[in-house]
PDB file of C-alpha atoms in Angstrom:
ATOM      1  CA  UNK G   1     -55.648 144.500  76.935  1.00 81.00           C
ATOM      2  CA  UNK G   2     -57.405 141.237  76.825  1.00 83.00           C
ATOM      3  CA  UNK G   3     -61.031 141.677  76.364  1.00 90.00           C
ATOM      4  CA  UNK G   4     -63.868 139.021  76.449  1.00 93.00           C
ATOM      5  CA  UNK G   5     -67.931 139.263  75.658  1.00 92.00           C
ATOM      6  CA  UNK G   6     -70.036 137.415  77.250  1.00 94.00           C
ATOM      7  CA  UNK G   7     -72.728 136.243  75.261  1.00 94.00           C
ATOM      8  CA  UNK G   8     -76.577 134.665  76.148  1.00 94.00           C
ATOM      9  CA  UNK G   9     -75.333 135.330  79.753  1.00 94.00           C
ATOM     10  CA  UNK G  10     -72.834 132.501  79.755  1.00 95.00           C
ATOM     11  CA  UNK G  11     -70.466 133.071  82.141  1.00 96.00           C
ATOM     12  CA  UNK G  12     -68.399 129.909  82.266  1.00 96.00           C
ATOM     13  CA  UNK G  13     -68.086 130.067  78.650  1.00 96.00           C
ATOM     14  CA  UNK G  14     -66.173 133.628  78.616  1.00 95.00           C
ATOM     15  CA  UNK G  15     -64.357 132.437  81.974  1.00 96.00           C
ATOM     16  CA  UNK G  16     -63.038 129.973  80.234  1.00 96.00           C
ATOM     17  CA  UNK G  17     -62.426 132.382  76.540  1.00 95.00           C
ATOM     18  CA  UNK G  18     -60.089 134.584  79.213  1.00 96.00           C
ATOM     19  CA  UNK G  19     -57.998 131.599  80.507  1.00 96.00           C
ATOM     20  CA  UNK G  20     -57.648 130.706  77.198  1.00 95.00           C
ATOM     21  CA  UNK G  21     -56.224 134.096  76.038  1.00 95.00           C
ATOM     22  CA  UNK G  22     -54.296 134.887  79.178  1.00 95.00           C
ATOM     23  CA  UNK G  23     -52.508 131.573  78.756  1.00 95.00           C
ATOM     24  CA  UNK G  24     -51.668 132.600  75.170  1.00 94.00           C
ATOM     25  CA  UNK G  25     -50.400 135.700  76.056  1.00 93.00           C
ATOM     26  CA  UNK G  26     -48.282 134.270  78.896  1.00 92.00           C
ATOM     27  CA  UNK G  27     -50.014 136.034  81.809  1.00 93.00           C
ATOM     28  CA  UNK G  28     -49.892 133.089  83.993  1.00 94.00           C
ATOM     29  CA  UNK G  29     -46.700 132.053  83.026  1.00 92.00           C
ATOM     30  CA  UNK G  30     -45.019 135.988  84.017  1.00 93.00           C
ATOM     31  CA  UNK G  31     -47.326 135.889  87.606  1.00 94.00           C
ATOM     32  CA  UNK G  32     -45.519 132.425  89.041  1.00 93.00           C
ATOM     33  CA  UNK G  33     -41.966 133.666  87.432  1.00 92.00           C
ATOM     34  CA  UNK G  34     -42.727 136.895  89.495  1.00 94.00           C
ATOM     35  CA  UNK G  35     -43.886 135.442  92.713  1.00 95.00           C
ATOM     36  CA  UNK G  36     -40.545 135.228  94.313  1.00 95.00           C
ATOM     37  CA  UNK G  37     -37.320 137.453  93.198  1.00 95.00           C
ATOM     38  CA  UNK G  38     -35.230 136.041  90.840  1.00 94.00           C
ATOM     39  CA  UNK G  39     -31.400 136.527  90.753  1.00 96.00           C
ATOM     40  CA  UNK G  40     -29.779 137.940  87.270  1.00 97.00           C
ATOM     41  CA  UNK G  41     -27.569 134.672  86.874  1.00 98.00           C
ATOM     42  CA  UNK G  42     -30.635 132.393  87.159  1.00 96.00           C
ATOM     43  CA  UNK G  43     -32.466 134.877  85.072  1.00 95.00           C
ATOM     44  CA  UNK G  44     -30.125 134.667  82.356  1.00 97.00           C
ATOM     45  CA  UNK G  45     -29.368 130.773  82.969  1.00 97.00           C
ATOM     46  CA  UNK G  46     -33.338 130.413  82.272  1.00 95.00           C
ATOM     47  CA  UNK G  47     -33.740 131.908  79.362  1.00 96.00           C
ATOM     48  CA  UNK G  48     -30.764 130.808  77.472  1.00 98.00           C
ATOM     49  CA  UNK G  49     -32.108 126.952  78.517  1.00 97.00           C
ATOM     50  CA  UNK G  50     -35.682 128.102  77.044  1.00 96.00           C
ATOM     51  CA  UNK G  51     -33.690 129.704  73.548  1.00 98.00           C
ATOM     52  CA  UNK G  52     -32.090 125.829  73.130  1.00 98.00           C
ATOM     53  CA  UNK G  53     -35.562 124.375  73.525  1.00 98.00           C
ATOM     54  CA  UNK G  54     -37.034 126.606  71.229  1.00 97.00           C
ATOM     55  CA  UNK G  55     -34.601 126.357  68.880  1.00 98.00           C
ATOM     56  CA  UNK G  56     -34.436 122.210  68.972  1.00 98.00           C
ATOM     57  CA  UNK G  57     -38.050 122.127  69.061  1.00 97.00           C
ATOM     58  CA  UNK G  58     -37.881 124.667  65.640  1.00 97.00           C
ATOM     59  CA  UNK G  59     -35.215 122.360  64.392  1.00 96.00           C
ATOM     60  CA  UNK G  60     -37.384 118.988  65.272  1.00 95.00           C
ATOM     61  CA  UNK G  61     -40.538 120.366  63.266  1.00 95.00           C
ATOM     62  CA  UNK G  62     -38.339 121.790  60.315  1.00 94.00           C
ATOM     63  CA  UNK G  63     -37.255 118.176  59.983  1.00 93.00           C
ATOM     64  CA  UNK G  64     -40.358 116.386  60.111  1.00 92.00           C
ATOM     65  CA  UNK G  65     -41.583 119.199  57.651  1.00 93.00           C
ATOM     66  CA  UNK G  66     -39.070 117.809  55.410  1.00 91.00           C
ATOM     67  CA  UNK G  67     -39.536 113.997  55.819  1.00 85.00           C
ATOM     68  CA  UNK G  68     -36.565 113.368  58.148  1.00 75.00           C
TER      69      UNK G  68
END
């Protein structure tokens, strides 16, 4: 449960502590992916193209750790 204090009555200034945390967590992300229905094959197609990206983008800072 994301949970946010507002402090000196500053409202924008949690408002914008939530966003912050929901975007973290992915909230946003899971409400537009659930919007519509999506079929199993473009379900699966999706997250095997978001594995590669992860894993290049893993294997891109890995190198530049290293000095590539």
């Amino acid at each position: 449960m994301v949970q946010v204090l507002v402090r000196d009555n500053n409202v924008d200034q949690a408002l914008k502590a939530l966003k912050k945390k929901m975007q973290r967590e992915g909230v946003f992300r899971e409400m537009k992916l659930r919007r519509n229905f999506e079929k199993p094959s473009e379900k699966k197609a999706r997250e095997q193209a978001e594995a590669v990206r992860r894993a290049r983008k893993l294997e891109r800072k890995r190198l530049e750790r290293e000095g590539f």
